[in-house]
CSV table of C-alpha atoms in Angstrom, one decimal:
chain,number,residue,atom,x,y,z
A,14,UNK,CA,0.0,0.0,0.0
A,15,UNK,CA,1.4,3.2,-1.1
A,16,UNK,CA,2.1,6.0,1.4
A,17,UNK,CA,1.6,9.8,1.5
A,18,UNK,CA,4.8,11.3,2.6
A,19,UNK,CA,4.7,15.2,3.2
A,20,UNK,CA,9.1,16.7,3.1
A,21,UNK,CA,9.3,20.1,4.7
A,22,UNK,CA,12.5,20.8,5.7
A,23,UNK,CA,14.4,24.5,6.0
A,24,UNK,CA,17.5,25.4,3.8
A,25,UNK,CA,20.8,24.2,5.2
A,26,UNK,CA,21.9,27.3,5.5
A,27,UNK,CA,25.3,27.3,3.1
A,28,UNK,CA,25.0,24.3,1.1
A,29,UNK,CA,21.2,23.4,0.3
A,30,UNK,CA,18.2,25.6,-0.4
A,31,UNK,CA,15.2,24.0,1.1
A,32,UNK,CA,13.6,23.6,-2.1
A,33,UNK,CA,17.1,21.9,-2.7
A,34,UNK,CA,16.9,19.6,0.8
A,35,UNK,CA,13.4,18.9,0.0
A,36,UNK,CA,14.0,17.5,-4.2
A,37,UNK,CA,17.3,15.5,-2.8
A,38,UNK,CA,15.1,13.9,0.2
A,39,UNK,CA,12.3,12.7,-2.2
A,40,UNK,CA,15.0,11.6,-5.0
A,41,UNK,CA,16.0,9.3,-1.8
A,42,UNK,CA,13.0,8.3,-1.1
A,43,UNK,CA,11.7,7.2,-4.4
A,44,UNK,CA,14.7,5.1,-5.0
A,45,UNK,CA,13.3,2.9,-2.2
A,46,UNK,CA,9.7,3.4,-2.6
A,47,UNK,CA,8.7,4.8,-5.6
A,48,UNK,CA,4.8,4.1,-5.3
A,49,UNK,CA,4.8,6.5,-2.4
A,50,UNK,CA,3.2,10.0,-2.7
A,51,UNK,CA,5.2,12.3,-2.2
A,52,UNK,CA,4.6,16.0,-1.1
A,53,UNK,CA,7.4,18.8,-1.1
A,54,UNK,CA,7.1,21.3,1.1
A,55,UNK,CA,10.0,23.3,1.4
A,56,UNK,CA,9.8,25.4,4.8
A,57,UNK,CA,11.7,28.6,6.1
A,58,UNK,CA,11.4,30.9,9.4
A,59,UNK,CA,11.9,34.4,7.7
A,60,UNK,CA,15.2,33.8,6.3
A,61,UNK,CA,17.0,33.3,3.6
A,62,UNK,CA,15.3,30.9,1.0
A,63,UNK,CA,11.7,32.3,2.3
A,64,UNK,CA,10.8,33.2,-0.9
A,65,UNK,CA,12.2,30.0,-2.8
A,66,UNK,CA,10.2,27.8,-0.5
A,67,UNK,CA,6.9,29.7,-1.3
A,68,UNK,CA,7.9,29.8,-5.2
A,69,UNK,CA,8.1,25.4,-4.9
A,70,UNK,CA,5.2,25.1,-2.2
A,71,UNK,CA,2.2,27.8,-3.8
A,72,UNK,CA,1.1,26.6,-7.2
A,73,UNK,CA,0.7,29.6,-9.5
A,74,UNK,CA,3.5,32.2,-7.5
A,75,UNK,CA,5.2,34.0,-9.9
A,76,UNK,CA,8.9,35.4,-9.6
A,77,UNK,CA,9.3,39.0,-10.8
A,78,UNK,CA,12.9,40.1,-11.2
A,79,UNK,CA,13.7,43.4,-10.2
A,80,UNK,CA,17.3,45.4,-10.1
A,81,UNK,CA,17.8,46.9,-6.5
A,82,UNK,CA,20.4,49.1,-4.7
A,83,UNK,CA,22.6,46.8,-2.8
A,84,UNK,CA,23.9,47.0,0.6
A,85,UNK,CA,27.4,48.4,-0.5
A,86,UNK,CA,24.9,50.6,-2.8
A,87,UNK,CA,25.8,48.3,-6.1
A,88,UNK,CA,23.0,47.3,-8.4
A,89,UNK,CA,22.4,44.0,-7.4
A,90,UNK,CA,19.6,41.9,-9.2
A,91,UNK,CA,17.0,40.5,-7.0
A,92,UNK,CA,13.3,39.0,-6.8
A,93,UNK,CA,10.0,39.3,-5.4
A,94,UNK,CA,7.2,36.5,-5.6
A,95,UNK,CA,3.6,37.4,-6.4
A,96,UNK,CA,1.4,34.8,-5.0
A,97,UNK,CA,-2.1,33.8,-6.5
A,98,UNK,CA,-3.9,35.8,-4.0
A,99,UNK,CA,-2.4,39.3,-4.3
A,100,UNK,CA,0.1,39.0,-1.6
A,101,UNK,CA,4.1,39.7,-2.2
A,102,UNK,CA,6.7,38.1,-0.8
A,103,UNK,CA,9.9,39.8,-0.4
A,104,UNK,CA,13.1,38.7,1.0
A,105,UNK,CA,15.3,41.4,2.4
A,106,UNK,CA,18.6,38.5,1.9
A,107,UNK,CA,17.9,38.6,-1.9
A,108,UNK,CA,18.3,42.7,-2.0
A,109,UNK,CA,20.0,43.7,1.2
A,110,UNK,CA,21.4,40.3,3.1
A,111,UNK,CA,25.2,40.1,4.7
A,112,UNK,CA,26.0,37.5,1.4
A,113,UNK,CA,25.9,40.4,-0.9
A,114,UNK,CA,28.8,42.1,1.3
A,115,UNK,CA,32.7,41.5,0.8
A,116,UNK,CA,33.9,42.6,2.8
A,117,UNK,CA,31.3,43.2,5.5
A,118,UNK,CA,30.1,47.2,6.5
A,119,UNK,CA,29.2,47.4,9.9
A,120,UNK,CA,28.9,51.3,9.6
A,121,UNK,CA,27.5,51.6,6.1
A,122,UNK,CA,25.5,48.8,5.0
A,123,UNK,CA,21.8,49.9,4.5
A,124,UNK,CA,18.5,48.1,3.7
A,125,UNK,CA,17.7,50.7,0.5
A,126,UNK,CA,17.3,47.8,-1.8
A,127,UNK,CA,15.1,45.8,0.6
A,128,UNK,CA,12.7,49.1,0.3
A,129,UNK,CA,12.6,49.2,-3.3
A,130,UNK,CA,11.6,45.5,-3.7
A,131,UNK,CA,8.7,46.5,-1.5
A,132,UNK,CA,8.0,49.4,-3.3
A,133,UNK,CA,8.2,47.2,-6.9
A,134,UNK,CA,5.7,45.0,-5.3
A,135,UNK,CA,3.4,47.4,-4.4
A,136,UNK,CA,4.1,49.2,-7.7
A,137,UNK,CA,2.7,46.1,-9.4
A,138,UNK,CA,-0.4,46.1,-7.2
A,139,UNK,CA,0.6,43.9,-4.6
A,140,UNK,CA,-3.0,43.7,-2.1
A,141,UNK,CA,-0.8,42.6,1.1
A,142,UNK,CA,3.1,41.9,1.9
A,143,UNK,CA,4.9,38.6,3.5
A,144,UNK,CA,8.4,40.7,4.2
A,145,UNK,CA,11.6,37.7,5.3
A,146,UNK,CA,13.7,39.7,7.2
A,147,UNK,CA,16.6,37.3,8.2
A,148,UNK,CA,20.0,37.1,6.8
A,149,UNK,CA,20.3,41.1,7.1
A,150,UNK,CA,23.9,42.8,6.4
A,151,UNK,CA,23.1,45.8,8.3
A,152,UNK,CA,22.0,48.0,11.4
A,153,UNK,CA,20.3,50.6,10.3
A,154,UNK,CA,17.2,50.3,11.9
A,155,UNK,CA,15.6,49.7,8.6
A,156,UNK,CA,15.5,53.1,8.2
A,157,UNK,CA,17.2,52.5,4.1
A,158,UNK,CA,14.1,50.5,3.3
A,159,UNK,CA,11.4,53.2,4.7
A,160,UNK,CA,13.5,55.8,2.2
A,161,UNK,CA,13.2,53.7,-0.5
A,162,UNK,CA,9.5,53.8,0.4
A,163,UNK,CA,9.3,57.5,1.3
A,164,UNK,CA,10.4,58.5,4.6
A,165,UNK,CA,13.1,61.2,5.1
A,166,UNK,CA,15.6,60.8,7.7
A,167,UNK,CA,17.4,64.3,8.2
A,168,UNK,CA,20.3,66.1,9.8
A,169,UNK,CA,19.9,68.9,11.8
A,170,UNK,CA,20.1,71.0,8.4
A,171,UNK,CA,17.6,69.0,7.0
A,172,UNK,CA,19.8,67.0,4.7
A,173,UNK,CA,19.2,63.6,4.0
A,174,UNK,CA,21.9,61.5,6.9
A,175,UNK,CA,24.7,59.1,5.5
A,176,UNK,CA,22.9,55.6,4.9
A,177,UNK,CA,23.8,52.9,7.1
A,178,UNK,CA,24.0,52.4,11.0
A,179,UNK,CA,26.9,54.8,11.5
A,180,UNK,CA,24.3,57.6,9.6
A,181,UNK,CA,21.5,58.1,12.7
A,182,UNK,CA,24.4,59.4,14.6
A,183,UNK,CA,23.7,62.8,12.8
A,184,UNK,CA,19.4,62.3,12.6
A,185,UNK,CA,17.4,65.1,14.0
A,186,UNK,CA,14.3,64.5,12.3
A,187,UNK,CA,12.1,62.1,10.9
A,188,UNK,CA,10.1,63.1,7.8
A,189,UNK,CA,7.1,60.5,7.0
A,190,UNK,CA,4.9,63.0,5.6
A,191,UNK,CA,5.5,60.9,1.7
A,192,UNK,CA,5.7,57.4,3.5
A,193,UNK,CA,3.9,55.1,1.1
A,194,UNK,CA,0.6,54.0,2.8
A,195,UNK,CA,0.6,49.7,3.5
A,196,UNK,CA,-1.6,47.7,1.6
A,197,UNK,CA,-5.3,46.9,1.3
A,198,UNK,CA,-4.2,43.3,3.5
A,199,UNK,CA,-1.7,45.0,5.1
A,200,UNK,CA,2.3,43.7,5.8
A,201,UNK,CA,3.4,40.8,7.8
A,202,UNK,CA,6.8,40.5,8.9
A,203,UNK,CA,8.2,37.0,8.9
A,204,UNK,CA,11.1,36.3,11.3
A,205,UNK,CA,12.1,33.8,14.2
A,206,UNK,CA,13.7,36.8,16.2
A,207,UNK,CA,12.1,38.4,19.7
A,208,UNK,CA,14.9,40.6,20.3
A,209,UNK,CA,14.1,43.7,21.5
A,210,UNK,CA,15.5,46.8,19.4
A,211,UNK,CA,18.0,48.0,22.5
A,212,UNK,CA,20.1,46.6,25.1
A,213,UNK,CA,22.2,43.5,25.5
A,214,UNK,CA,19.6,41.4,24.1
A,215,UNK,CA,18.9,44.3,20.7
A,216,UNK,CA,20.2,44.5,17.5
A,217,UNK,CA,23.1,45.7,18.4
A,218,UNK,CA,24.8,43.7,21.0
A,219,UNK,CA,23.5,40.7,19.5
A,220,UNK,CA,23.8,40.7,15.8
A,221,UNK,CA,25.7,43.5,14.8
A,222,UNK,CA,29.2,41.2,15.8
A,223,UNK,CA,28.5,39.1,13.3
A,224,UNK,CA,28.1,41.9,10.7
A,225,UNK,CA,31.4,43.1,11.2
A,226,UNK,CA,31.4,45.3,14.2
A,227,UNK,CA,34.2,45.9,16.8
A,228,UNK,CA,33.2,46.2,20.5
A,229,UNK,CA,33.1,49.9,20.1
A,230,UNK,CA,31.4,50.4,16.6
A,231,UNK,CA,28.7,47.8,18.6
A,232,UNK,CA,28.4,50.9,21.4
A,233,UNK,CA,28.3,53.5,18.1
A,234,UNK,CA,25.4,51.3,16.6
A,235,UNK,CA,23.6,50.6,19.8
A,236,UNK,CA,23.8,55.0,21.0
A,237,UNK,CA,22.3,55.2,17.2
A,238,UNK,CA,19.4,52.9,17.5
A,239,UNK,CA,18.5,54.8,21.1
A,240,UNK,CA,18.4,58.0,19.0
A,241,UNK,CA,16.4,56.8,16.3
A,242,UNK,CA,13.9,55.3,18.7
A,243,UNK,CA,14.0,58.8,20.1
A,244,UNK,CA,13.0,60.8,17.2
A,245,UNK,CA,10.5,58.2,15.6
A,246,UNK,CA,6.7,58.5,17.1
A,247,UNK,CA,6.1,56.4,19.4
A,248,UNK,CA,9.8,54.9,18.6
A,249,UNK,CA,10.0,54.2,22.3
A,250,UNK,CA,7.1,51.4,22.7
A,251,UNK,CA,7.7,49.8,19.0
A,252,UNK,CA,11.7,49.4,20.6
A,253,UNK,CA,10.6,47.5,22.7
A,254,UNK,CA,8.4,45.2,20.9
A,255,UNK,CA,9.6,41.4,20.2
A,256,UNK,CA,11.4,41.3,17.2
A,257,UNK,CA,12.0,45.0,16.8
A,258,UNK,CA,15.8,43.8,16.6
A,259,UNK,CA,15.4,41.5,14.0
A,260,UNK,CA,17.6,42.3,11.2
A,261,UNK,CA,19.5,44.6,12.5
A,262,UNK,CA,16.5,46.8,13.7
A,263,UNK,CA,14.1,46.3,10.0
A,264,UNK,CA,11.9,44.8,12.5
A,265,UNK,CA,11.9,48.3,14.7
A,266,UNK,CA,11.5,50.4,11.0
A,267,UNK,CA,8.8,48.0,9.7
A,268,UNK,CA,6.8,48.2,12.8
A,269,UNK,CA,6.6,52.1,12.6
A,270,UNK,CA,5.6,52.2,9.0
A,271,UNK,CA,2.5,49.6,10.7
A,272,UNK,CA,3.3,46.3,9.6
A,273,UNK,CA,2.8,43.8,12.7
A,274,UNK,CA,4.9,40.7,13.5
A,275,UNK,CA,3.4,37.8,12.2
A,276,UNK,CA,6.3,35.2,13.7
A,277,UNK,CA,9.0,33.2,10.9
A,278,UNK,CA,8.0,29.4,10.5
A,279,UNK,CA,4.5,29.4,11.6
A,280,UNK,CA,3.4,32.6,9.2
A,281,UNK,CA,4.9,30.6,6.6
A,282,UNK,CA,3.2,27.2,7.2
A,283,UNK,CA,0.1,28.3,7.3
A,284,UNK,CA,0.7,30.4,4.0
A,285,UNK,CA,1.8,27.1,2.3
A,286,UNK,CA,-0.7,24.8,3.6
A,287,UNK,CA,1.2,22.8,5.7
A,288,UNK,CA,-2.0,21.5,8.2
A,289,UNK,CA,-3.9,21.2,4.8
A,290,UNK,CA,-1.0,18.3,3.6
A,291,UNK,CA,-0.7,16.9,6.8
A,292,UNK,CA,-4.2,15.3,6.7
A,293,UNK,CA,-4.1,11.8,6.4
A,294,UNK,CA,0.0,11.4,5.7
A,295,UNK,CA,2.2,8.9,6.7
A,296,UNK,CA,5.2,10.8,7.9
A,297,UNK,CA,6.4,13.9,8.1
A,298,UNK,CA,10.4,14.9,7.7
A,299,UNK,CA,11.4,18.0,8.9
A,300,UNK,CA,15.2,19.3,9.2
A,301,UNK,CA,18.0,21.8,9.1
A,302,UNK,CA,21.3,22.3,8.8
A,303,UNK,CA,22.2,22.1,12.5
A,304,UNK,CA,19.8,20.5,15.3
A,305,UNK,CA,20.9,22.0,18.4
A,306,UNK,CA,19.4,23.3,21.8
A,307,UNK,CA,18.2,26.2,19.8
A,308,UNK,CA,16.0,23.9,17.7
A,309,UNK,CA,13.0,24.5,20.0
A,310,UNK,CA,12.7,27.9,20.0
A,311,UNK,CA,10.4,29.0,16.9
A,312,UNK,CA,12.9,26.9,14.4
A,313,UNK,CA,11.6,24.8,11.4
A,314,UNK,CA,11.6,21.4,12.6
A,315,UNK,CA,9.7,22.6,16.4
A,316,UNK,CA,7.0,24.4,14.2
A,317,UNK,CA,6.6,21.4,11.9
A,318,UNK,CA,6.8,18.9,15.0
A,319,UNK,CA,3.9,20.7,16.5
A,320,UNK,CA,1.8,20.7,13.8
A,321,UNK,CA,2.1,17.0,13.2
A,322,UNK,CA,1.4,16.2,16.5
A,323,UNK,CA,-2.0,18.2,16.1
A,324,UNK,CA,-2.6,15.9,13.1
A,325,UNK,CA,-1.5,12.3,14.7
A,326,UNK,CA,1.0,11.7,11.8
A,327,UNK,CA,4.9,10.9,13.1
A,328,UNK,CA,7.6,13.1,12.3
A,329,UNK,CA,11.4,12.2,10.7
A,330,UNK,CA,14.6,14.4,11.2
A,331,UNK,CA,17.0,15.0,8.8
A,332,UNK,CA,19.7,17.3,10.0
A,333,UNK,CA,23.2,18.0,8.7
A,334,UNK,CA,24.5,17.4,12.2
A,335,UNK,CA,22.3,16.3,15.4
A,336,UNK,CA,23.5,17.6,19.0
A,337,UNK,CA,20.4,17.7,21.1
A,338,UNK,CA,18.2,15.1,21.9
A,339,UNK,CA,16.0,13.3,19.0
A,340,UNK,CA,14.6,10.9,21.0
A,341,UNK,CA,11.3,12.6,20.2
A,342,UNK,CA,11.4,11.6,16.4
A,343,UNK,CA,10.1,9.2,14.6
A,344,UNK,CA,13.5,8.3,12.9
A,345,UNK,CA,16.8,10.9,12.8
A,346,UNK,CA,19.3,11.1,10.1
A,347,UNK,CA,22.6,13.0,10.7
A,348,UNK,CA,24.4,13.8,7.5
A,349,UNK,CA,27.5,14.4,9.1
A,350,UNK,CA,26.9,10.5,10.6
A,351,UNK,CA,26.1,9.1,7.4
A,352,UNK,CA,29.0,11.1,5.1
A,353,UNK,CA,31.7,9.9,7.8
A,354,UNK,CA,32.2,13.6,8.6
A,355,UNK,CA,30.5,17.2,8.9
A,356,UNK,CA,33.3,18.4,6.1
A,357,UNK,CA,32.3,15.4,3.7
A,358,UNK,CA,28.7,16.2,4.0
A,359,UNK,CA,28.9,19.9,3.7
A,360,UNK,CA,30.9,19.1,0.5
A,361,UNK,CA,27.9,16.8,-1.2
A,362,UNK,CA,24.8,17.8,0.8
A,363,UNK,CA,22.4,16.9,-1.9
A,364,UNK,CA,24.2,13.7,-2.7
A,365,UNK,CA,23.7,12.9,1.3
A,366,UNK,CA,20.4,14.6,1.8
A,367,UNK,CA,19.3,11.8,-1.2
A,368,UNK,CA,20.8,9.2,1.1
A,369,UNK,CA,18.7,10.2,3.9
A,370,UNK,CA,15.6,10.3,2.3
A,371,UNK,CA,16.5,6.6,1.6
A,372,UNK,CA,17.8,5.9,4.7
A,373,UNK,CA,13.8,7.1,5.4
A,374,UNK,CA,12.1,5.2,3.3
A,375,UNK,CA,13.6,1.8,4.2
A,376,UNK,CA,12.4,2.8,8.0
């Protein structure tokens, strides 16, 4: 009797897409079982490869190309995805993310391109926004993507402030007077991050490190992000909002132009369907790059694991490396385990993520 097996793992981040991780798994699986149905649903949390797993799991989205300023202010050539129902999905990683940069600017990076996807999107009629904020190269408070979508961000001369993080040192006033009005559904932000916008849990302290930024550029960026919650209305209370720090405060800068938090891997499940293609399915894999101890805590595979539960169907791991406990699964695979090593696996990932979804199907 054949079987109805649903994949939806996230990207591993580096080496497989989840669209990727989720073709190489049912590859594997078919070799073994090839009367099985097989349903790909690539997941993501707000990050990067958001809007790939929406383009594989939403039949009819669209990709629209579009050529944005980059974070280093370079034309870079990006993407938004118009789904069947009106909504946009646009990835800040795609048109502002910390891969585009080499090397990294702490200081100058800005989300300007991020804000012209938007504005493209909405351009083309867009009815509501799905904005991934993950993978971020700056701290600017997303202050480059509410330019690009109007907003003026002035000196005390009232000239426009150097872009970037290190730029709100010289802000004085906050001009939204030609900010572009959301959409007739509104904007939802899609990230796993609670972080606050300030203090040693904000943008700053946090994430700004692995941008680039030396203990005292981190105090520069931190004294910035105070000011501009400061000067924007009501900047205080939005600062201090879960997830204001995402992406290097886009979260905080979002949230003021009124788009609302609508959480990384369980906005995107339901947008895909994922309760829908649970119903009446044999097995569920879920995975990621690295299960760890922060697993839990809003990831793919927890998000995935709960919905399953809900629907009484068992759940499957397949992770590039395993370090907390999996006792909970179904079956586990570790990549690294099967490969002989993390380096062999990182070096063939689909060739092992294939072998996995074998290693699955012979339960």
């Amino acid at each position: 009797m054949s079987r109805r097996i649903v994949l939806a793992p996230d990207s591993f981040k580096g080496t497989a897409t989840a669209a990727e991780a989720a073709d190489a798994l049912a590859r594997g699986w078919r070799s073994v079982a090839p009367d099985d149905e097989i349903v790909e649903l690539p997941m993501a949390d707000g990050g990067e490869g958001t809007l790939d797993a929406f383009a594989v799991a939403v039949p009819g989205a669209r990709r629209v190309q579009v050529t944005v300023t980059g974070p280093d202010d370079r034309p870079v050539d990006a993407a938004w995805l118009r789904l069947p129902d009106g909504t946009a999905v646009v990835e800040l990683a795609l048109a502002s993310g910390i891969t585009l940069l080499d090397p990294l600017r702490p200081l100058d990076a800005q989300t300007l391109g991020f804000g012209e996807a938007i504005a493209a999107a909405l351009d083309a009629g867009a009815t509501g926004l799905l904005l991934a904020i993950g993978g971020s190269s700056s701290t600017d408070g997303g202050t480059g993507a509410l330019v690009a979508l109007g907003a003026r961000f002035l000196d005390g001369d009232g000239r426009p402030i150097p872009r970037g993080g290190g730029g709100l040192a010289s802000l004085a006033v906050v001009d939204v007077s030609g900010l572009r009005t959301l959409p007739a559904e509104g904007a939802r932000i899609l990230s796993d991050v609670t972080n606050p916008l300030l203090g040693p849990t904000g943008a700053a302290a946090v994430f700004a490190p692995q941008k680039g930024a030396t203990p005292d550029e981190v105090d520069l960026l931190e004294a910035n992000l105070a000011r501009l919650a400061r000067i924007v209305r009501g900047g205080d209370a939005l600062a201090a909002a879960p997830g204001a720090g995402a992406a290097g405060g886009t979260g905080f800068g979002l949230l003021a132009w009124g788009a609302r938090m609508a959480g990384g891997a369980g906005a995107v499940a339901d947008a895909i369907g994922l309760d829908a293609a649970l119903a009446g399915a044999s097995l569920v894999v879920t995975g990621e790059g690295r299960f760890d101890g922060q697993s839990a805590a809003g990831k793919v595979p927890s998000e995935v694991t709960a919905r399953a539960a809900a629907a009484g169907v068992p759940v499957g791991l397949v992770a590039g490396a395993i370090t907390a406990d999996a006792s909970g699964f179904a079956a586990s695979v570790s990549l690294s385990a099967l490969a002989g090593s993390g380096a062999a696996a990182m070096a063939e990932p689909l060739r092992w993520l294939e072998a996995a979804g074998a290693v699955l199907a012979r339960g």
